[in-house]
mmCIF file of C-alpha atoms in Angstrom:
data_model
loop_
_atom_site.group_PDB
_atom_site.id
_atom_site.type_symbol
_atom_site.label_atom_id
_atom_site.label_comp_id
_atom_site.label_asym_id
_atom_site.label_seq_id
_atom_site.Cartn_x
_atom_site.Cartn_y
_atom_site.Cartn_z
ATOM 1 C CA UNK A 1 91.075 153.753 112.094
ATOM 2 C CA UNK A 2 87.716 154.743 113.376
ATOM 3 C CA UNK A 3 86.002 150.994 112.626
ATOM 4 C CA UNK A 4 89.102 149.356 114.246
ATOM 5 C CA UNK A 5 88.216 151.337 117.696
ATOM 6 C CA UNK A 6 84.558 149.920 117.657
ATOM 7 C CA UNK A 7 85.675 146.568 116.923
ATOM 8 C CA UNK A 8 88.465 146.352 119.903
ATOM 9 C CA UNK A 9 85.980 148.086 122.354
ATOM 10 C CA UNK A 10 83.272 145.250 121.380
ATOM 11 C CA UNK A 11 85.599 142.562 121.857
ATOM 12 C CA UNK A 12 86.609 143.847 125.229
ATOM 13 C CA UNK A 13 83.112 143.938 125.914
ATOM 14 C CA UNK A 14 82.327 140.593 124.870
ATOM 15 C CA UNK A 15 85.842 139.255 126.538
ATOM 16 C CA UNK A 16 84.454 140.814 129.990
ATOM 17 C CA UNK A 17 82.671 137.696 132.224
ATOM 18 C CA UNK A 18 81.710 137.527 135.717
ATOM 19 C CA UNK A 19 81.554 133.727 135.061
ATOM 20 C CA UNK A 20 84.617 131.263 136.320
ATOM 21 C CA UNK A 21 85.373 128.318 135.563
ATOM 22 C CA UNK A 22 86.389 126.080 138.884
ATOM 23 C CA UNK A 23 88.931 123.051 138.989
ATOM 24 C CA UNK A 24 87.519 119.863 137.026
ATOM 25 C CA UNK A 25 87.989 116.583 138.051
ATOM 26 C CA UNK A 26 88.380 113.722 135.632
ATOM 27 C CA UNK A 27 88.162 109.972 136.363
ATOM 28 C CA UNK A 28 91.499 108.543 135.082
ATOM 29 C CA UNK A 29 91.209 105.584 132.426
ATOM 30 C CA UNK A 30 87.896 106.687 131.221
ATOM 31 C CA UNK A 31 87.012 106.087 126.908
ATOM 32 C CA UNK A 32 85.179 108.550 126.203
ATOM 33 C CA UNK A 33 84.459 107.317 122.246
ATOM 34 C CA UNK A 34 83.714 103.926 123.751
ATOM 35 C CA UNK A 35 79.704 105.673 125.080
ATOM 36 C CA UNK A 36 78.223 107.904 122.932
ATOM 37 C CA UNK A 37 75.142 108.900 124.482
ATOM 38 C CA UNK A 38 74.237 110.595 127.157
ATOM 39 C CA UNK A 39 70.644 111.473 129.521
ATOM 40 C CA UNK A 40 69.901 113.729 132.720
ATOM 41 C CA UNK A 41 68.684 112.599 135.978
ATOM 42 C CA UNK A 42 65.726 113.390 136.688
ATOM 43 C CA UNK A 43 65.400 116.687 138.803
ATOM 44 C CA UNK A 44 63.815 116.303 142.383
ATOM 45 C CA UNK A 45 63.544 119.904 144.419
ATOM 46 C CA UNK A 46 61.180 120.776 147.029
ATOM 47 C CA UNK A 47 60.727 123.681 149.312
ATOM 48 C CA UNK A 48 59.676 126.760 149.744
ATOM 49 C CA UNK A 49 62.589 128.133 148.258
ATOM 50 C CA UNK A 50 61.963 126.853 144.494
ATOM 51 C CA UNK A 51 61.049 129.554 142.749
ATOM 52 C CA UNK A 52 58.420 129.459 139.269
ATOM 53 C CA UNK A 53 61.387 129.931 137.325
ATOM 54 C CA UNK A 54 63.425 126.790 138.833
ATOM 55 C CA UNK A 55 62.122 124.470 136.205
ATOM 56 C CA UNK A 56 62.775 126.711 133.529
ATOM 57 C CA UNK A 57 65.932 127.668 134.830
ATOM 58 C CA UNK A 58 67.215 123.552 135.052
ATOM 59 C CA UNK A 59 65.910 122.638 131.213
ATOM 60 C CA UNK A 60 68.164 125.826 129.940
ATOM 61 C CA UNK A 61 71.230 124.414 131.656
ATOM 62 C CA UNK A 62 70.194 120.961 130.042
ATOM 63 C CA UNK A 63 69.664 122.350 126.803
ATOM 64 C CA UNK A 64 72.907 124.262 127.092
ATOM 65 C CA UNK A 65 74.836 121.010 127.989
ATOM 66 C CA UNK A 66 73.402 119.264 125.594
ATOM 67 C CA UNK A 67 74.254 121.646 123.039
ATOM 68 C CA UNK A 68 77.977 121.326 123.567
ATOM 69 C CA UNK A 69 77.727 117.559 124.062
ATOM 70 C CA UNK A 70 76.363 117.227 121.107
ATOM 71 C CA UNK A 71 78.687 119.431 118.941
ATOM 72 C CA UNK A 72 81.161 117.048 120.147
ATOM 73 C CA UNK A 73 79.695 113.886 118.486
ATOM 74 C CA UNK A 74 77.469 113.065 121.473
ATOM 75 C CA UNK A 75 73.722 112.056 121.526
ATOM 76 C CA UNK A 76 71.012 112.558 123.759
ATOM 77 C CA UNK A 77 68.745 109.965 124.596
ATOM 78 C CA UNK A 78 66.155 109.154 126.993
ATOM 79 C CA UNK A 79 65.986 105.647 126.853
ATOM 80 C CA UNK A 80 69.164 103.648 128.340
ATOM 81 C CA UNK A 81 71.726 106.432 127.740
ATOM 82 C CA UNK A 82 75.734 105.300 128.486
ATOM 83 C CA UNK A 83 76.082 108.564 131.120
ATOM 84 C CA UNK A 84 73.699 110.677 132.868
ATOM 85 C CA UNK A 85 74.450 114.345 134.018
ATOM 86 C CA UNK A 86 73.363 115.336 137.003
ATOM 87 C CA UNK A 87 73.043 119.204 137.723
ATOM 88 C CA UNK A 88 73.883 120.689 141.428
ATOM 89 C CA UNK A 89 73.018 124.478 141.857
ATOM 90 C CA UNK A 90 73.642 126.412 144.583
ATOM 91 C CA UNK A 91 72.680 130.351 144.967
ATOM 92 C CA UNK A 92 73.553 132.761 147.545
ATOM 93 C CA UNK A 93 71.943 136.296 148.215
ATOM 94 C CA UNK A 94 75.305 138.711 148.007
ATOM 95 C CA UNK A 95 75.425 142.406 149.811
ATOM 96 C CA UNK A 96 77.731 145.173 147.895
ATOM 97 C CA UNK A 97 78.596 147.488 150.457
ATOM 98 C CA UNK A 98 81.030 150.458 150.426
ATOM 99 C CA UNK A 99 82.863 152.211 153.337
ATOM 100 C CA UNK A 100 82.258 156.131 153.780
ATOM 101 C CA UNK A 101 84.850 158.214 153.388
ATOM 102 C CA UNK A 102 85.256 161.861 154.849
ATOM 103 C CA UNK A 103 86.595 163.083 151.665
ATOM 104 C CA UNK A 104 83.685 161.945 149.441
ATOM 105 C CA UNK A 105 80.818 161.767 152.007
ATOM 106 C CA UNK A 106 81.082 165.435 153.426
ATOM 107 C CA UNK A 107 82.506 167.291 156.953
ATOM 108 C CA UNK A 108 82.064 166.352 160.040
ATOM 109 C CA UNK A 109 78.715 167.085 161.599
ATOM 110 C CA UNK A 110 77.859 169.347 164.400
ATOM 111 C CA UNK A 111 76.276 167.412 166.934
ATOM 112 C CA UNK A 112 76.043 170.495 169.827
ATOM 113 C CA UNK A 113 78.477 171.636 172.686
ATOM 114 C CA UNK A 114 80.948 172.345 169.857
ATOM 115 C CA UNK A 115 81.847 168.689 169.206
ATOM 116 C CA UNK A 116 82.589 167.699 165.924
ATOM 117 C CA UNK A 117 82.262 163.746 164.685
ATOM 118 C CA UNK A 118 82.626 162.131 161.986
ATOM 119 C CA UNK A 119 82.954 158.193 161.770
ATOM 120 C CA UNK A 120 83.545 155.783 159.074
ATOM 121 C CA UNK A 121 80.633 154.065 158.615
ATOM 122 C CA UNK A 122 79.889 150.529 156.074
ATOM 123 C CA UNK A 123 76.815 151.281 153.012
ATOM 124 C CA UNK A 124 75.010 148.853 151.472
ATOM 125 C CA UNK A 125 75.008 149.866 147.945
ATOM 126 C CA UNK A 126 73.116 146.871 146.558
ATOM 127 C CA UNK A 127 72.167 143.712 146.041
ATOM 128 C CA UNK A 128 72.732 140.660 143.828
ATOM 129 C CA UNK A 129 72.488 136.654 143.672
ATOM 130 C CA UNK A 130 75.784 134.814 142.850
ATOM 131 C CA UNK A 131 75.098 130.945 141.659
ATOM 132 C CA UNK A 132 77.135 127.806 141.666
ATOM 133 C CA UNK A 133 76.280 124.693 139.106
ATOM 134 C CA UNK A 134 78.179 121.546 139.370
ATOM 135 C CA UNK A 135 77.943 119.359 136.538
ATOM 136 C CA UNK A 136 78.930 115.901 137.032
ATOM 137 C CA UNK A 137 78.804 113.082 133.926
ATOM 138 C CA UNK A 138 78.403 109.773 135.615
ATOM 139 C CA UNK A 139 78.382 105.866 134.529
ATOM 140 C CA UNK A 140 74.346 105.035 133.895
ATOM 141 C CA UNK A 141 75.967 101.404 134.795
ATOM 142 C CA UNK A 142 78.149 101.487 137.377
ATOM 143 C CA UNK A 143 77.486 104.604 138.916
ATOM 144 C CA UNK A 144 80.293 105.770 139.112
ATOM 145 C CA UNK A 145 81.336 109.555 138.410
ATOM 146 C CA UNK A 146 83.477 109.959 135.201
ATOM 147 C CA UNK A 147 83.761 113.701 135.066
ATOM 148 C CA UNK A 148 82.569 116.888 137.165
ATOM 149 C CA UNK A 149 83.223 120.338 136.819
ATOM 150 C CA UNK A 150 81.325 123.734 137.865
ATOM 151 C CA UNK A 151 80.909 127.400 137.185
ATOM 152 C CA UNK A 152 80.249 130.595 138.666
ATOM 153 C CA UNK A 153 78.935 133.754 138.581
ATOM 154 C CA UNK A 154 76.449 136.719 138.836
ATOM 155 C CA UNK A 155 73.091 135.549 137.514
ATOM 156 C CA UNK A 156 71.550 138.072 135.937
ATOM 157 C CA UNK A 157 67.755 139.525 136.761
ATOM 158 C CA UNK A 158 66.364 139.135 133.220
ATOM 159 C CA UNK A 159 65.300 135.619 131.917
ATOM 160 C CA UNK A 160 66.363 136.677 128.189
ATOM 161 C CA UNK A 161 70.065 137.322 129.608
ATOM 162 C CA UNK A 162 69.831 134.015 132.385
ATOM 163 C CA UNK A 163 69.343 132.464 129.317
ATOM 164 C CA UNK A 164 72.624 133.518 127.725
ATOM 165 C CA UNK A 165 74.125 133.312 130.611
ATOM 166 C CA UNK A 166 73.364 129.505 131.033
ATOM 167 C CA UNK A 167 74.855 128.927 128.114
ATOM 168 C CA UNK A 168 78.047 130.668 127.894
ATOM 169 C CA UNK A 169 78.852 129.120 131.281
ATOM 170 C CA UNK A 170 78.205 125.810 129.866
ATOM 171 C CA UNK A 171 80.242 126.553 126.992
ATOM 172 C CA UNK A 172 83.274 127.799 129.055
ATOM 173 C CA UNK A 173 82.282 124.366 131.366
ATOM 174 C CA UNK A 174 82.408 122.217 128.340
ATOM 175 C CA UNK A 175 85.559 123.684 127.002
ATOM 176 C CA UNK A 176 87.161 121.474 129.837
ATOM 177 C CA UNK A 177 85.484 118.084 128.797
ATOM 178 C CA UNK A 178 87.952 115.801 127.446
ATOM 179 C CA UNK A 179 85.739 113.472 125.313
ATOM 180 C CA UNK A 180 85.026 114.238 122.121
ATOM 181 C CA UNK A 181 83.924 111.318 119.352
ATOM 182 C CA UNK A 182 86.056 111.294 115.982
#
């Protein structure tokens, strides 16, 4: 009984994501045996706002996609591919806060003259970044867009776990793809 428990309580950890999935969009008529190969536009950010690990961050999510594109039957190339990906991200600073509460934050205070206060109050309790990515597969001909999707979630502080991160989102991203060569 005892190795049962361990296995259920690993797959709930496992199970447990702070990643979503958002609504997909899919270009209707689209063959997606027809192209086979696919490339990644070329990433153009500026600012003072790119951090070191921007670049880094962008070839895991390519690597990630490609991955699951190409588990699928698809190939990457960099010379006149059939689609190209292009990669949107978008991160916010988020605040965790917590109201007080005069059953778990202590009496009321004496503030002199014999008056009593107490007042419900709002606590930061920390701090975290939350990060959108917006993949969308579009026509290296036409240019138009054939597919887009996007995830998100918490990113973590640690590069090994952004790493995993980037590509279980991808994976849960690509679950929604509907090409897939024979």
């Amino acid at each position: 009984m005892r190795p049962i428990m361990i296995v259920i309580v690993l797959l709930a950890f496992t199970s447990c994501t702070s990643i979503r999935v958002l609504p997909v969009e899919s270009a209707p008529g689209v063959n997606w045996q027809e192209k086979r190969t696919f490339g990644f536009y070329e990433v153009k950010a500026s600012g003072d706002t790119i951090t070191a690990q921007f670049a880094d961050g962008i070839a895991e999510l390519q690597q990630a996609i490609a991955v699951e594109l190409q588990q699928r039957g698809y190939e990457r190339v960099s010379d006149r591919p059939n689609w190209l990906i292009n990669i949107g991200i978008v991160v916010k600073e988020q605040v965790q806060t917590r109201q007080t509460d005069f059953r778990t934050d202590g009496a009321p205070r004496y503030i002199g003259q014999r008056n009593y206060t107490w007042k419900s109050e709002t606590v930061e309790v920390g701090r975290y970044r939350e990060g959108t990515i917006s993949v969308h597969v579009v026509d290296a001909l036409k240019r138009e867009l054939l597919w887009q999707g996007a995830v998100q979630g918490v990113i973590p502080e640690k590069n090994t776990s952004r790493a995993a991160a980037a590509s279980t989102a991808m994976r849960m991203l690509m679950e929604r793809f509907p090409g897939r060569v024979n």
